[in-house]
Coordinates of C-alpha atoms in Angstrom, one line a residue:
X1 CA 116.2 92.3 102.4
X2 CA 116.5 95.7 100.7
X3 CA 112.8 96.5 101.4
X4 CA 113.3 95.8 105.1
X5 CA 116.5 98.0 105.1
X6 CA 114.6 100.7 103.3
X7 CA 111.7 100.6 105.8
X8 CA 114.1 100.6 108.7
X9 CA 115.8 103.7 107.2
X10 CA 112.5 105.4 106.8
X11 CA 111.5 104.7 110.4
X12 CA 114.8 106.0 111.7
X13 CA 114.4 109.1 109.6
X14 CA 110.9 109.7 111.1
X15 CA 112.3 109.2 114.6
X16 CA 115.2 111.6 114.0
X17 CA 112.9 114.2 112.5
X18 CA 110.5 113.9 115.4
X19 CA 113.3 114.3 118.0
X20 CA 114.7 117.3 116.1
X21 CA 111.2 118.8 116.0
X22 CA 110.8 118.4 119.8
X23 CA 114.3 119.9 120.4
X24 CA 113.6 122.8 118.1
X25 CA 110.3 123.4 119.9
X26 CA 112.0 123.3 123.3
X27 CA 114.6 125.8 122.2
X28 CA 111.9 128.1 120.8
X29 CA 110.0 127.7 124.1
X30 CA 113.0 128.6 126.2
X31 CA 113.5 131.7 123.9
X32 CA 109.9 132.7 124.4
X33 CA 108.9 132.1 120.7
X34 CA 105.6 130.3 121.5
X35 CA 104.5 130.1 117.9
X36 CA 107.6 128.4 116.8
X37 CA 107.5 126.0 119.8
X38 CA 103.9 125.2 119.0
X39 CA 104.7 124.5 115.3
X40 CA 107.6 122.3 116.0
X41 CA 105.8 120.4 118.8
X42 CA 102.7 119.9 116.7
X43 CA 104.9 118.3 114.0
X44 CA 106.5 116.0 116.5
X45 CA 103.2 115.2 118.3
X46 CA 101.4 114.3 115.0
X47 CA 104.3 112.2 113.6
X48 CA 103.7 108.5 112.8
X49 CA 105.5 107.8 116.1
X50 CA 104.3 110.7 118.3
X51 CA 106.8 112.3 120.7
X52 CA 105.3 112.4 124.2
X53 CA 107.4 115.4 125.3
X54 CA 106.0 117.4 122.4
X55 CA 102.5 116.4 123.5
X56 CA 103.4 117.5 127.0
X57 CA 104.7 120.8 125.7
X58 CA 101.5 121.5 123.7
X59 CA 99.6 120.9 126.9
X60 CA 101.7 123.5 128.7
X61 CA 101.2 126.0 125.9
X62 CA 97.4 125.6 126.0
X63 CA 97.2 125.4 129.8
X64 CA 99.0 128.7 130.2
X65 CA 97.8 130.5 127.1
X66 CA 101.4 130.9 125.7
X67 CA 101.0 132.0 122.1
X68 CA 97.6 130.3 121.8
X69 CA 94.1 131.0 123.3
X70 CA 94.2 129.5 126.8
X71 CA 92.1 126.3 126.8
X72 CA 92.0 123.8 129.6
X73 CA 90.1 121.4 127.3
X74 CA 92.8 121.5 124.6
X75 CA 95.5 121.3 127.3
X76 CA 93.8 118.2 128.7
X77 CA 93.7 116.6 125.2
X78 CA 97.5 117.0 124.9
X79 CA 98.3 116.0 128.5
X80 CA 96.1 112.9 128.1
X81 CA 97.9 111.9 124.8
X82 CA 101.3 112.3 126.6
X83 CA 100.1 110.3 129.6
X84 CA 98.9 107.5 127.3
X85 CA 102.4 107.5 125.9
X86 CA 103.9 107.0 129.4
X87 CA 104.8 110.4 130.8
X88 CA 104.0 110.5 134.5
X89 CA 104.0 114.3 134.6
X90 CA 101.3 114.3 132.0
X91 CA 99.2 111.6 133.9
X92 CA 99.5 113.7 137.0
X93 CA 98.3 116.8 135.1
X94 CA 95.3 114.9 133.8
X95 CA 94.5 113.8 137.3
X96 CA 94.7 117.4 138.6
X97 CA 92.5 118.6 135.8
X98 CA 89.8 116.0 136.6
X99 CA 90.2 116.8 140.3
X100 CA 89.7 120.5 139.8
X101 CA 87.3 120.3 136.8
X102 CA 89.6 122.1 134.4
X103 CA 88.5 121.5 130.8
X104 CA 86.4 118.5 132.0
X105 CA 83.6 117.8 134.5
X106 CA 85.0 117.4 138.0
X107 CA 85.5 113.7 138.7
X108 CA 87.5 112.7 141.8
X109 CA 87.4 109.0 140.9
X110 CA 88.9 109.5 137.5
X111 CA 91.4 111.9 139.1
X112 CA 92.5 109.2 141.5
X113 CA 93.0 106.8 138.6
X114 CA 95.2 109.2 136.8
X115 CA 97.2 110.0 140.0
X116 CA 97.7 106.2 140.5
X117 CA 98.8 105.9 136.9
X118 CA 101.4 108.7 137.4
X119 CA 102.7 107.1 140.6
X120 CA 102.9 103.7 138.8
X121 CA 105.5 105.1 136.4
X122 CA 108.2 104.7 139.1
X123 CA 107.7 108.1 140.6
X124 CA 107.1 108.9 144.3
X125 CA 104.5 111.6 145.0
X126 CA 107.1 114.3 145.7
X127 CA 109.1 113.4 142.6
X128 CA 106.6 114.2 139.9
X129 CA 107.8 117.5 138.4
X130 CA 105.5 120.1 137.0
X131 CA 105.3 119.8 133.1
X132 CA 106.9 123.2 132.8
X133 CA 109.9 122.0 134.8
X134 CA 110.2 118.9 132.6
X135 CA 110.3 121.0 129.5
X136 CA 112.8 123.6 130.8
X137 CA 115.2 121.0 132.2
X138 CA 115.1 118.8 129.1
X139 CA 114.5 115.1 128.6

């Protein structure tokens, strides 16, 4: 019983830390401190239980070259991870990148699959916000 309680406490501590890392990254992002945002989001994204919003934030940083070298390929990597963790905004971005050939070979069929994935997450086409909007308005 004590082992189970200890493990539960450890898991809760990881979750609280990852949420704090995401929030610290969001606050740094809103203040224009891209390096601090990247560091906090990277910690949350690489946690044992990754924070999808942190993965989305990393995608935004790399897509727009905010404090990092602009890289569509790295942005795609982080958007895909966030999409795989259930964020429709990220799935939409992955679809867009495949449609336009940003960081990946242009592939309309794969783009369509990702768009359908985004729409399958209970969003209507006009309701999927830009990842930047998701970060600035909060979870």
